[in-house]
CSV table of C-alpha atoms in Angstrom, one decimal:
chain,number,residue,atom,x,y,z
A,148,MET,CA,22.1,34.4,52.6
A,149,LYS,CA,23.3,31.0,50.7
A,150,ARG,CA,21.3,28.8,52.3
A,151,LYS,CA,18.2,30.6,51.4
A,152,TRP,CA,19.3,30.1,48.1
A,153,THR,CA,19.7,26.7,48.5
A,154,ILE,CA,16.0,26.4,50.1
A,155,LEU,CA,14.6,28.4,47.6
A,156,LEU,CA,16.1,26.3,44.7
A,157,SER,CA,15.4,23.0,46.7
A,158,GLY,CA,11.6,24.6,46.6
A,159,LEU,CA,11.6,25.2,43.2
A,160,GLY,CA,13.0,21.9,42.2
A,161,MET,CA,10.5,20.1,43.8
A,162,VAL,CA,7.6,22.2,42.5
A,163,ILE,CA,9.4,21.2,38.8
A,164,VAL,CA,9.3,17.4,39.7
A,165,ALA,CA,5.7,17.8,41.0
A,166,ALA,CA,4.7,20.0,37.6
A,167,ILE,CA,6.4,17.0,35.4
A,168,ALA,CA,5.0,14.3,37.2
A,169,GLY,CA,1.4,15.9,36.8
A,170,ALA,CA,1.7,16.5,33.6
A,171,SER,CA,3.1,12.9,32.8
A,172,LEU,CA,-0.2,11.5,34.5
A,173,TYR,CA,-2.3,13.7,32.4
A,174,PHE,CA,-0.7,12.6,29.6
A,175,TYR,CA,-0.9,8.7,30.5
A,176,ASN,CA,-4.5,9.1,31.0
A,177,TYR,CA,-4.7,11.0,27.8
A,178,ALA,CA,-2.7,8.7,25.4
A,179,PHE,CA,-2.8,5.3,27.3
A,180,VAL,CA,-6.0,4.8,29.3
A,181,PRO,CA,-8.8,3.5,26.4
A,182,SER,CA,-11.5,6.5,26.1
A,183,HIS,CA,-13.2,8.7,23.4
A,184,LYS,CA,-10.1,10.3,22.0
A,185,THR,CA,-11.0,13.8,20.5
A,186,PHE,CA,-8.2,14.4,18.4
A,187,LEU,CA,-9.9,11.1,16.3
A,188,SER,CA,-12.2,11.3,13.9
A,189,SER,CA,-15.7,9.9,14.8
A,190,THR,CA,-17.1,9.1,11.4
A,191,THR,CA,-16.6,5.7,9.2
A,192,GLU,CA,-16.3,5.4,5.8
A,193,PRO,CA,-19.0,4.2,3.6
A,194,ALA,CA,-17.1,1.4,2.3
A,195,VAL,CA,-16.1,0.5,5.8
A,196,ARG,CA,-19.7,0.9,6.6
A,197,LYS,CA,-20.9,-1.3,3.9
A,198,ALA,CA,-18.1,-3.8,5.1
A,199,GLN,CA,-19.2,-3.9,8.4
A,200,ALA,CA,-22.8,-4.8,7.3
A,201,TRP,CA,-21.0,-7.6,5.6
A,202,LEU,CA,-18.9,-8.7,8.3
A,203,LYS,CA,-22.1,-9.2,10.4
A,204,THR,CA,-23.5,-11.7,8.0
A,205,VAL,CA,-20.8,-13.8,6.9
A,206,PRO,CA,-20.0,-16.9,8.6
A,207,LYS,CA,-17.3,-16.8,11.3
A,208,GLU,CA,-16.6,-18.0,15.1
A,209,THR,CA,-15.8,-16.0,18.0
A,210,TRP,CA,-12.3,-17.2,19.3
A,211,HIS,CA,-11.0,-16.4,22.8
A,212,GLU,CA,-7.1,-15.9,24.1
A,213,GLN,CA,-5.8,-15.2,27.3
A,214,ALA,CA,-3.1,-11.9,27.5
A,215,ALA,CA,0.4,-12.8,27.5
A,216,GLY,CA,1.4,-12.2,30.9
A,217,ALA,CA,-1.6,-10.8,32.5
A,218,ASN,CA,-5.1,-11.8,33.1
A,219,LEU,CA,-6.7,-10.4,30.6
A,220,ARG,CA,-9.6,-12.7,28.5
A,221,LEU,CA,-9.0,-11.1,24.4
A,222,VAL,CA,-11.4,-12.1,21.6
A,223,ALA,CA,-11.1,-12.1,18.0
A,224,ASP,CA,-13.1,-13.0,14.5
A,225,TRP,CA,-12.1,-16.3,12.8
A,226,VAL,CA,-13.3,-15.5,9.4
A,227,PRO,CA,-12.5,-18.9,7.6
A,228,ALA,CA,-12.3,-19.1,3.6
A,229,SER,CA,-15.3,-20.0,1.5
A,230,HIS,CA,-12.9,-22.9,0.6
A,231,ASP,CA,-10.8,-25.5,2.5
A,232,THR,CA,-7.2,-23.3,2.2
A,233,PRO,CA,-3.9,-23.3,4.4
A,234,LYS,CA,-3.6,-19.5,4.1
A,235,THR,CA,-4.3,-17.1,6.6
A,236,ILE,CA,-4.0,-13.2,7.3
A,237,VAL,CA,-4.1,-12.3,10.5
A,238,VAL,CA,-5.0,-8.3,10.8
A,239,ALA,CA,-3.9,-6.1,13.2
A,240,HIS,CA,-6.2,-3.1,13.7
A,241,GLY,CA,-5.2,0.5,14.9
A,242,TYR,CA,-5.4,2.7,17.7
A,243,MET,CA,-8.9,2.8,19.3
A,244,ASN,CA,-10.2,1.1,16.8
A,245,THR,CA,-11.6,-2.5,16.4
A,246,LYS,CA,-11.6,-5.9,14.6
A,247,GLU,CA,-14.8,-4.4,13.2
A,248,ASP,CA,-12.9,-1.3,11.8
A,249,MET,CA,-10.4,-3.7,10.0
A,250,ALA,CA,-14.1,-5.1,7.9
A,251,ARG,CA,-13.2,-3.8,4.5
A,252,GLN,CA,-9.5,-5.2,4.4
A,253,ILE,CA,-11.2,-8.7,6.0
A,254,LYS,CA,-13.7,-8.6,2.9
A,255,PHE,CA,-10.9,-8.2,0.5
A,256,PHE,CA,-8.6,-10.8,2.0
A,257,HIS,CA,-12.1,-13.5,2.5
A,258,GLU,CA,-12.2,-13.0,-1.2
A,259,ALA,CA,-9.5,-13.4,-2.2
A,260,GLY,CA,-9.5,-17.1,-0.7
A,261,PHE,CA,-8.1,-16.5,2.5
A,262,ASN,CA,-9.1,-17.4,6.1
A,263,VAL,CA,-9.0,-14.5,8.4
A,264,LEU,CA,-8.0,-14.1,12.1
A,265,ALA,CA,-9.2,-10.1,13.4
A,266,PRO,CA,-8.5,-9.9,17.3
A,267,ASP,CA,-9.6,-7.1,19.3
A,268,ASP,CA,-6.0,-6.0,21.1
A,269,ARG,CA,-5.9,-5.3,24.9
A,270,GLY,CA,-8.3,-2.4,26.1
A,271,HIS,CA,-9.9,-2.3,22.9
A,272,GLY,CA,-13.0,-3.8,21.2
A,273,GLN,CA,-14.8,-6.7,23.2
A,274,SER,CA,-11.0,-7.4,24.7
A,275,GLN,CA,-10.1,-6.7,28.6
A,276,GLY,CA,-7.7,-4.2,29.8
A,277,ASN,CA,-7.4,-0.5,31.0
A,278,TYR,CA,-4.3,0.1,28.7
A,279,ILE,CA,-3.3,1.0,25.5
A,280,GLY,CA,-0.2,-1.6,24.5
A,281,TYR,CA,0.7,0.4,21.4
A,282,GLY,CA,1.4,-3.1,19.5
A,283,TYR,CA,4.1,-3.4,21.6
A,284,ALA,CA,2.7,-5.2,24.8
A,285,ASP,CA,0.4,-7.0,22.3
A,286,ARG,CA,3.2,-8.7,20.0
A,287,LEU,CA,3.1,-11.3,22.8
A,288,ASP,CA,-0.6,-12.0,22.2
A,289,TYR,CA,-0.1,-12.4,18.7
A,290,LEU,CA,2.2,-14.9,19.0
A,291,LYS,CA,-0.2,-16.8,21.0
A,292,TRP,CA,-3.1,-15.9,18.4
A,293,LEU,CA,-0.9,-17.7,15.6
A,294,GLN,CA,-0.6,-20.9,17.5
A,295,GLN,CA,-4.4,-21.0,17.7
A,296,VAL,CA,-4.2,-20.4,13.8
A,297,ILE,CA,-1.9,-23.3,13.9
A,298,ARG,CA,-3.7,-25.7,15.9
A,299,ARG,CA,-7.1,-25.2,13.8
A,300,VAL,CA,-5.7,-25.3,10.2
A,301,GLY,CA,-2.6,-28.0,11.0
A,302,PRO,CA,1.5,-27.8,10.9
A,303,THR,CA,1.3,-27.3,7.3
A,304,SER,CA,-0.6,-23.6,7.3
A,305,GLN,CA,0.9,-20.5,5.9
A,306,ILE,CA,0.0,-17.1,7.8
A,307,GLY,CA,0.6,-13.6,6.5
A,308,LEU,CA,0.5,-10.2,9.0
A,309,TYR,CA,-1.0,-7.4,8.5
A,310,GLY,CA,-1.7,-4.3,10.5
A,311,VAL,CA,-2.9,-0.7,9.8
A,312,SER,CA,-1.7,2.3,12.1
A,313,MET,CA,-1.2,0.7,15.7
A,314,GLY,CA,-1.5,-2.7,14.3
A,315,GLY,CA,1.3,-1.8,11.6
A,316,ALA,CA,3.4,-1.1,14.3
A,317,THR,CA,2.6,-4.3,16.2
A,318,VAL,CA,3.3,-6.7,13.0
A,319,MET,CA,6.6,-5.1,12.6
A,320,TYR,CA,7.4,-5.7,16.4
A,321,LEU,CA,6.3,-9.0,15.9
A,322,SER,CA,9.1,-9.0,13.1
A,323,GLY,CA,11.5,-9.2,15.7
A,324,GLU,CA,10.1,-12.1,17.5
A,325,LYS,CA,11.2,-16.0,17.2
A,326,LEU,CA,7.9,-16.6,15.0
A,327,PRO,CA,6.7,-20.0,14.1
A,328,LYS,CA,8.0,-21.1,10.7
A,329,GLN,CA,4.4,-21.0,8.8
A,330,VAL,CA,4.6,-17.1,9.1
A,331,VAL,CA,5.5,-16.3,5.4
A,332,SER,CA,5.1,-12.5,4.7
A,333,ILE,CA,4.2,-9.3,6.5
A,334,VAL,CA,2.0,-6.6,4.9
A,335,GLU,CA,3.0,-3.0,7.8
A,336,ASP,CA,0.8,0.6,6.6
A,337,CYS,CA,1.9,3.6,8.2
A,338,GLY,CA,3.2,1.9,11.5
A,339,TYR,CA,5.2,4.3,13.7
A,340,THR,CA,8.8,3.7,14.8
A,341,SER,CA,8.3,3.9,18.3
A,342,ILE,CA,5.9,4.6,20.7
A,343,MET,CA,7.9,7.5,22.2
A,344,ASP,CA,8.7,8.8,19.0
A,345,GLU,CA,5.0,8.6,17.9
A,346,LEU,CA,4.2,10.6,21.6
A,347,ALA,CA,6.6,13.1,20.5
A,348,ALA,CA,5.0,13.4,17.4
A,349,GLN,CA,1.6,14.4,18.9
A,350,GLY,CA,2.8,15.6,21.9
A,351,GLN,CA,4.3,18.3,19.1
A,352,ALA,CA,1.3,18.4,17.0
A,353,LEU,CA,-1.5,18.7,19.3
A,354,PHE,CA,0.2,20.9,22.2
A,355,SER,CA,3.7,22.3,20.7
A,356,LEU,CA,5.1,20.4,23.4
A,357,PRO,CA,9.0,19.5,23.1
A,358,ARG,CA,10.0,16.2,23.4
A,359,TYR,CA,12.4,16.6,26.8
A,360,PRO,CA,11.5,16.4,29.7
A,361,LEU,CA,7.8,15.1,29.2
A,362,ILE,CA,7.9,12.3,26.9
A,363,PRO,CA,10.3,10.2,29.0
A,364,ALA,CA,8.3,11.0,32.3
A,365,VAL,CA,5.1,9.9,30.5
A,366,ALA,CA,6.9,6.5,29.3
A,367,LEU,CA,8.0,5.9,32.8
A,368,THR,CA,4.5,6.6,34.1
A,369,ALA,CA,3.2,3.9,31.5
A,370,SER,CA,5.6,1.8,32.2
A,371,LEU,CA,4.9,1.5,36.1
A,372,LYS,CA,1.0,1.4,35.4
A,373,ALA,CA,0.3,-0.5,32.2
A,374,HIS,CA,3.4,-3.0,33.2
A,375,TYR,CA,5.2,-3.0,29.7
A,376,ASN,CA,8.4,-1.7,29.1
A,377,VAL,CA,7.7,1.2,26.7
A,378,PHE,CA,11.3,2.6,26.3
A,379,ALA,CA,12.1,-0.8,24.7
A,380,ALA,CA,9.0,-0.8,22.1
A,381,SER,CA,11.2,0.4,19.1
A,382,THR,CA,9.9,-1.3,15.6
A,383,ILE,CA,13.8,-0.2,14.5
A,384,LEU,CA,15.1,-2.9,16.3
A,385,ALA,CA,12.4,-5.4,15.7
A,386,LEU,CA,13.0,-4.9,12.0
A,387,ASN,CA,16.8,-5.4,12.2
A,388,HIS,CA,15.8,-9.3,13.5
A,389,ASN,CA,13.2,-9.8,10.5
A,390,THR,CA,13.4,-12.4,8.0
A,391,ARG,CA,10.4,-12.1,6.4
A,392,PRO,CA,9.8,-10.8,3.2
A,393,LEU,CA,7.9,-7.2,4.3
A,394,LEU,CA,5.9,-4.4,2.4
A,395,PHE,CA,6.1,-1.1,4.0
A,396,ILE,CA,2.6,1.2,3.0
A,397,HIS,CA,2.8,4.9,4.1
A,398,GLY,CA,0.8,8.0,3.0
A,399,ALA,CA,2.9,10.6,1.6
A,400,LYS,CA,0.8,13.5,3.5
A,401,ASP,CA,0.8,11.7,6.8
A,402,ALA,CA,1.1,14.0,9.8
A,403,PHE,CA,-0.4,11.7,12.8
A,404,VAL,CA,2.8,9.3,12.1
A,405,PRO,CA,5.1,11.5,10.1
A,406,THR,CA,6.1,9.9,6.6
A,407,SER,CA,9.6,10.4,7.8
A,408,MET,CA,9.2,7.0,10.2
A,409,VAL,CA,8.4,4.9,7.1
A,410,HIS,CA,12.3,5.6,5.5
A,411,ARG,CA,13.9,5.0,8.9
A,412,GLU,CA,11.5,1.6,9.3
A,413,TYR,CA,12.6,0.8,5.7
A,414,ALA,CA,16.6,1.0,6.1
A,415,ALA,CA,16.0,-1.0,8.9
A,416,ASP,CA,15.1,-3.7,7.4
A,417,HIS,CA,17.6,-6.4,6.3
A,418,SER,CA,14.5,-9.2,4.3
A,419,GLU,CA,13.3,-9.0,1.1
A,420,LYS,CA,11.1,-5.5,1.1
A,421,LYS,CA,9.1,-2.6,-0.8
A,422,LEU,CA,8.2,0.6,0.1
A,423,TRP,CA,5.3,2.1,-1.2
A,424,ILE,CA,4.3,5.6,-0.6
A,425,VAL,CA,1.5,6.7,-2.1
A,426,PRO,CA,0.3,10.1,-2.8
A,427,LYS,CA,-1.6,12.5,-1.2
A,428,ALA,CA,-2.8,10.2,1.2
A,429,GLY,CA,-2.9,11.4,4.9
A,430,HIS,CA,-3.0,8.8,8.3
A,431,ALA,CA,-4.1,5.2,7.1
A,432,GLN,CA,-6.0,6.6,4.0
A,433,SER,CA,-3.7,4.7,1.2
A,434,LEU,CA,-6.7,2.4,0.7
A,435,LYS,CA,-9.7,5.4,0.5
A,436,LEU,CA,-7.4,6.9,-1.9
A,437,GLN,CA,-6.4,3.9,-4.1
A,438,PRO,CA,-8.4,1.1,-3.5
A,439,ASN,CA,-7.8,-0.9,-6.4
A,440,ARG,CA,-4.1,-0.5,-6.2
A,441,TYR,CA,-3.7,-0.8,-2.7
A,442,GLN,CA,-6.1,-4.7,-2.4
A,443,HIS,CA,-4.4,-5.5,-5.9
A,444,ARG,CA,-0.5,-4.7,-4.0
A,445,VAL,CA,-1.5,-6.1,-0.3
A,446,VAL,CA,-3.0,-9.5,-2.3
A,447,GLY,CA,-0.3,-9.4,-4.8
A,448,TRP,CA,2.1,-9.4,-1.8
A,449,PHE,CA,0.9,-12.0,0.2
A,450,ASN,CA,0.3,-14.3,-3.0
A,451,ALA,CA,4.0,-13.8,-4.3
A,452,HIS,CA,4.9,-15.3,-0.9
A,453,TRP,CA,3.3,-18.3,-0.1
A,454,ARG,CA,4.7,-21.1,-0.1
């Protein structure tokens, strides 16, 4: 009888392990493989469409870079200021977005007199890649983009980092790296605390799934298939090492990246910092709801910290 129970339990354990493995592979493809995502809006706001039309006509260059530690060709738009300036903003786009989706921000940075570099991350837009780096793999690529800016503008260049959603996480991850001295300040808008936290939040919101045991299994699958350590991807840990002035922005009604995350990020950062919670704003909607105030605060933050 004892042997039968052992066989039964062993078989049940194998079924559970197989089920978790199958589910983790499904959610890896759902969350990490670039493709159309039904849970994301497919509509483009009129203000963004107008800015995208402007971006097609403004003088710009196409830059290329090889991804850090990977044989992937990356693409970026370089939009020089109308007049020579040492000041450049590097913008980081969101999950399943492209550099063109940042056109509205590129335009107001350009109008403020700054150069702008807008990359397509791995697996997005014109850049190569069959996985999403969630900003953590991409942070090392941005270090290479920063060196391109310095080579182009010169050693006296001054650089600001700006990102929204996954891009917000990207610039927070960057804040924990050994940044070149030319990087002077950062603005992040609605970035998440970690890849695992964001997967858990979406698993709960979309499928009512608990964090354990699925999310660690998905993280392991992603780490093996995409070749970067998903478990180590924490903006909290990165912010502990940040030394640049950082403006945090988050919508008060953000359900995609829960607003509670920004309070943890703000507490983890020990640099000069400021937090702006935008009333009634959902995920990445702060600019849409308060365009004039948003532009004034973001551009003002960078202007206050140029050397």
